[in-house]
Amino acid sequence: MMLNHILLIICCIVSVELFVRSNIKFIFSSLVALFEKALKVIKSDNISDCWKEKTIPIYAISMFKYSIKSFFILILILIIFFLPSFLFDSFLDFSMSIYGIIESIIFCVVYFRLRKIVF
């Protein structure tokens, strides 16, 4: 059904735009940097336990915030793909099939590359 392909293209474009505009790369790199800092503090013998008790909760709260942000972005992307299935029953089956997954990967990669050229 041609409508499934069109809906899949629209979902892929919206998902890529959400992914790019939410600055997910910054969120993940910040999460990794905070994790490395916390691990460094925990492993260090030169830092007192009192200082560790003060800094580790601060790192943990920051990591939790970044984790929640990334979780909500991924949930939004899932919602984007589930919304058309309420209107068209065959869309969810198509988008979760091997052909739909391969097609959506191709659409996303092509759109992302075209987006880089245009913008």
Coordinates of N, CA and C in Angstrom, one line a residue:
M1 N 0.9 -1.2 0.0 CA 0.0 0.0 0.0 C 0.9 1.2 0.0
M2 N 0.7 2.1 -0.9 CA 1.5 3.3 -1.1 C 1.4 4.3 0.1
L3 N 0.2 4.3 0.7 CA 0.0 5.2 1.9 C 1.0 4.8 3.0
N4 N 1.3 3.6 3.2 CA 2.2 3.2 4.3 C 3.6 3.7 4.0
H5 N 4.0 3.7 2.8 CA 5.3 4.3 2.4 C 5.4 5.8 2.7
I6 N 4.3 6.5 2.3 CA 4.3 7.9 2.5 C 4.3 8.3 4.0
L7 N 3.5 7.5 4.8 CA 3.4 7.8 6.2 C 4.8 7.4 6.8
L8 N 5.5 6.4 6.4 CA 6.8 6.1 6.9 C 7.8 7.1 6.6
I9 N 7.7 7.7 5.4 CA 8.6 8.8 5.0 C 8.4 10.0 6.0
I10 N 7.1 10.3 6.2 CA 6.8 11.5 7.1 C 7.3 11.2 8.5
C11 N 7.0 10.0 9.0 CA 7.5 9.7 10.3 C 9.0 9.7 10.5
C12 N 9.7 9.3 9.4 CA 11.2 9.3 9.5 C 11.7 10.7 9.4
I13 N 11.1 11.6 8.6 CA 11.5 13.0 8.6 C 11.3 13.7 9.9
V14 N 10.1 13.5 10.5 CA 9.8 14.1 11.8 C 10.7 13.6 12.9
S15 N 11.0 12.3 12.8 CA 11.9 11.7 13.8 C 13.3 12.2 13.7
V16 N 13.8 12.3 12.5 CA 15.2 12.9 12.3 C 15.2 14.3 12.7
E17 N 14.2 15.1 12.4 CA 14.2 16.5 12.8 C 14.2 16.6 14.4
L18 N 13.4 15.8 15.0 CA 13.3 15.8 16.5 C 14.7 15.4 17.0
F19 N 15.3 14.4 16.5 CA 16.6 13.9 16.9 C 17.7 15.0 16.8
V20 N 17.6 15.7 15.6 CA 18.7 16.7 15.4 C 18.4 18.0 16.2
R21 N 17.2 18.4 16.3 CA 16.8 19.6 17.0 C 16.9 19.5 18.5
S22 N 16.8 18.3 19.0 CA 16.9 18.1 20.5 C 18.3 18.0 21.0
N23 N 19.2 18.0 20.1 CA 20.7 18.0 20.4 C 21.0 16.8 21.2
I24 N 20.6 15.7 20.8 CA 20.8 14.4 21.5 C 22.3 14.1 21.6
K25 N 23.1 14.5 20.7 CA 24.5 14.2 20.7 C 25.1 14.9 21.9
F26 N 24.7 16.1 22.2 CA 25.2 16.9 23.4 C 24.7 16.2 24.7
I27 N 23.5 15.7 24.7 CA 22.9 15.1 25.9 C 23.7 13.8 26.2
F28 N 24.0 13.0 25.2 CA 24.7 11.7 25.4 C 26.2 12.0 25.8
S29 N 26.8 13.0 25.1 CA 28.2 13.3 25.5 C 28.3 13.9 26.9
S30 N 27.3 14.7 27.3 CA 27.3 15.2 28.7 C 27.1 14.1 29.7
L31 N 26.2 13.1 29.3 CA 26.0 12.0 30.2 C 27.3 11.2 30.4
V32 N 28.0 10.9 29.3 CA 29.2 10.2 29.4 C 30.3 10.9 30.2
A33 N 30.4 12.2 29.9 CA 31.4 13.1 30.7 C 31.1 13.1 32.2
L34 N 29.8 13.2 32.5 CA 29.5 13.1 34.0 C 29.8 11.8 34.6
F35 N 29.5 10.7 33.8 CA 29.8 9.4 34.3 C 31.3 9.2 34.6
E36 N 32.1 9.7 33.6 CA 33.6 9.6 33.8 C 34.1 10.4 35.0
K37 N 33.5 11.6 35.1 CA 33.9 12.4 36.3 C 33.5 11.7 37.6
A38 N 32.3 11.2 37.7 CA 31.9 10.5 38.9 C 32.8 9.3 39.2
L39 N 33.1 8.5 38.1 CA 34.0 7.4 38.3 C 35.4 7.8 38.7
K40 N 35.9 8.9 38.2 CA 37.2 9.4 38.6 C 37.2 9.8 40.1
V41 N 36.1 10.4 40.5 CA 36.0 10.8 41.9 C 35.9 9.6 42.8
I42 N 35.2 8.6 42.4 CA 35.0 7.4 43.2 C 36.3 6.6 43.4
K43 N 37.0 6.5 42.3 CA 38.3 5.7 42.3 C 39.5 6.5 42.9
S44 N 39.4 7.8 43.0 CA 40.5 8.5 43.5 C 40.7 8.3 45.0
D45 N 42.0 8.1 45.4 CA 42.3 7.9 46.8 C 42.7 9.3 47.4
N46 N 42.9 10.3 46.6 CA 43.3 11.6 47.0 C 42.1 12.5 47.5
I47 N 41.0 12.1 47.1 CA 39.8 12.8 47.4 C 39.1 12.2 48.7
S48 N 38.8 13.1 49.7 CA 38.3 12.6 50.9 C 36.9 12.1 50.8
D49 N 36.5 11.2 51.7 CA 35.2 10.6 51.7 C 34.1 11.7 51.8
C50 N 34.4 12.7 52.6 CA 33.5 13.8 52.8 C 33.2 14.5 51.5
W51 N 34.2 14.8 50.7 CA 34.0 15.5 49.4 C 33.3 14.5 48.5
K52 N 33.6 13.2 48.5 CA 32.9 12.3 47.7 C 31.4 12.3 48.0
E53 N 31.1 12.4 49.3 CA 29.7 12.4 49.7 C 28.9 13.6 49.2
K54 N 29.6 14.7 49.0 CA 29.0 15.9 48.5 C 28.9 15.9 46.9
T55 N 29.9 15.4 46.2 CA 29.9 15.5 44.8 C 29.2 14.4 44.1
I56 N 29.2 13.2 44.6 CA 28.6 12.1 43.8 C 27.1 12.3 43.7
P57 N 26.3 12.8 44.7 CA 24.9 13.0 44.5 C 24.6 14.1 43.5
I58 N 25.5 15.1 43.4 CA 25.4 16.2 42.4 C 25.5 15.6 41.0
Y59 N 26.5 14.8 40.8 CA 26.7 14.1 39.5 C 25.6 13.2 39.2
A60 N 25.1 12.5 40.2 CA 24.0 11.5 40.0 C 22.7 12.3 39.6
I61 N 22.4 13.4 40.2 CA 21.2 14.2 39.8 C 21.4 14.7 38.4
S62 N 22.6 15.2 38.0 CA 22.8 15.7 36.6 C 22.6 14.5 35.6
M63 N 23.2 13.4 36.0 CA 23.1 12.2 35.1 C 21.6 11.8 34.9
F64 N 20.9 11.8 36.0 CA 19.5 11.5 36.0 C 18.7 12.4 35.1
K65 N 19.0 13.7 35.1 CA 18.3 14.7 34.3 C 18.6 14.4 32.8
Y66 N 19.9 14.2 32.5 CA 20.2 13.9 31.1 C 19.6 12.6 30.6
S67 N 19.5 11.6 31.5 CA 18.9 10.3 31.2 C 17.4 10.5 30.9
I68 N 16.7 11.3 31.7 CA 15.3 11.5 31.5 C 15.1 12.3 30.2
K69 N 15.9 13.2 29.9 CA 15.8 13.9 28.6 C 15.9 13.0 27.4
S70 N 16.9 12.1 27.5 CA 17.1 11.2 26.3 C 16.0 10.2 26.3
F71 N 15.5 9.8 27.4 CA 14.4 8.8 27.5 C 13.1 9.4 26.8
F72 N 12.8 10.7 27.1 CA 11.6 11.3 26.6 C 11.8 11.6 25.1
I73 N 13.0 11.8 24.6 CA 13.2 12.0 23.2 C 12.9 10.7 22.5
L74 N 13.4 9.6 23.0 CA 13.2 8.3 22.4 C 11.7 7.9 22.5
I75 N 11.0 8.2 23.6 CA 9.6 7.9 23.7 C 8.8 8.8 22.6
L76 N 9.2 10.0 22.4 CA 8.5 10.8 21.4 C 8.7 10.2 20.0
I77 N 9.9 9.7 19.7 CA 10.1 9.1 18.4 C 9.2 7.9 18.3
L78 N 9.1 7.1 19.4 CA 8.2 5.9 19.3 C 6.7 6.4 19.1
I79 N 6.3 7.4 19.8 CA 5.0 7.9 19.6 C 4.7 8.4 18.2
I80 N 5.7 9.0 17.6 CA 5.6 9.5 16.2 C 5.3 8.3 15.3
F81 N 5.9 7.1 15.5 CA 5.6 6.0 14.7 C 4.3 5.2 15.1
F82 N 3.8 5.4 16.3 CA 2.6 4.8 16.7 C 1.3 5.6 16.3
L83 N 1.5 6.9 16.2 CA 0.3 7.7 15.9 C -0.4 7.3 14.6
P84 N 0.3 7.1 13.5 CA -0.4 6.8 12.3 C -1.1 5.4 12.4
S85 N -0.7 4.6 13.3 CA -1.3 3.2 13.4 C -2.8 3.3 13.9
F86 N -3.1 4.4 14.6 CA -4.5 4.6 15.0 C -5.4 4.9 13.9
L87 N -4.9 5.5 12.8 CA -5.7 5.9 11.7 C -5.7 4.8 10.6
F88 N -4.5 4.1 10.5 CA -4.3 3.1 9.5 C -3.8 1.8 10.1
D89 N -4.6 0.8 10.1 CA -4.3 -0.4 10.9 C -3.0 -1.1 10.3
S90 N -2.8 -1.1 9.0 CA -1.7 -1.8 8.5 C -0.4 -1.1 8.6
F91 N -0.4 0.2 9.1 CA 0.9 0.9 9.2 C 1.8 0.3 10.2
L92 N 1.3 -0.1 11.4 CA 2.2 -0.6 12.4 C 2.8 -1.9 12.0
D93 N 2.0 -2.8 11.4 CA 2.5 -4.0 10.9 C 3.6 -3.8 9.8
F94 N 3.4 -2.8 8.9 CA 4.4 -2.5 7.9 C 5.6 -1.9 8.5
S95 N 5.5 -1.0 9.4 CA 6.7 -0.3 9.9 C 7.5 -1.2 10.8
M96 N 6.9 -2.2 11.4 CA 7.7 -3.2 12.3 C 8.1 -4.4 11.5
S97 N 7.8 -4.5 10.2 CA 8.3 -5.6 9.4 C 9.7 -5.4 9.0
I98 N 10.4 -6.4 8.5 CA 11.8 -6.2 8.1 C 11.9 -5.2 6.9
Y99 N 11.0 -5.3 6.0 CA 11.0 -4.3 4.9 C 10.8 -2.9 5.4
G100 N 9.8 -2.7 6.3 CA 9.6 -1.4 6.9 C 10.8 -0.8 7.6
I101 N 11.4 -1.7 8.4 CA 12.6 -1.2 9.2 C 13.7 -0.9 8.2
I102 N 14.0 -1.7 7.2 CA 15.1 -1.4 6.3 C 14.7 -0.1 5.5
E103 N 13.5 0.0 5.1 CA 13.0 1.2 4.4 C 13.2 2.5 5.2
S104 N 12.8 2.4 6.5 CA 12.9 3.5 7.4 C 14.4 3.9 7.6
I105 N 15.2 2.9 7.7 CA 16.7 3.2 7.9 C 17.2 4.0 6.7
I106 N 16.8 3.5 5.5 CA 17.2 4.1 4.3 C 16.7 5.5 4.2
F107 N 15.4 5.7 4.5 CA 14.8 7.1 4.4 C 15.5 8.0 5.4
C108 N 15.8 7.5 6.6 CA 16.4 8.4 7.6 C 17.8 8.8 7.2
V109 N 18.6 7.8 6.7 CA 20.0 8.1 6.3 C 20.0 9.1 5.1
V110 N 19.1 8.8 4.1 CA 19.0 9.7 2.9 C 18.6 11.1 3.3
Y111 N 17.6 11.2 4.2 CA 17.1 12.5 4.6 C 18.2 13.2 5.4
F112 N 18.8 12.5 6.3 CA 19.9 13.2 7.1 C 21.0 13.7 6.2
R113 N 21.4 13.0 5.2 CA 22.5 13.4 4.3 C 22.0 14.6 3.5
L114 N 20.7 14.5 3.0 CA 20.2 15.7 2.2 C 20.1 16.9 3.1
R115 N 19.7 16.7 4.3 CA 19.6 17.8 5.3 C 20.9 18.5 5.5
K116 N 22.0 17.7 5.6 CA 23.3 18.3 5.8 C 23.7 19.1 4.6
I117 N 23.4 18.6 3.4 CA 23.7 19.4 2.2 C 22.9 20.7 2.1
V118 N 21.6 20.6 2.3 CA 20.7 21.8 2.2 C 21.0 22.8 3.3
F119 N 21.1 22.3 4.5 CA 21.2 23.3 5.6 C 22.6 23.3 6.0

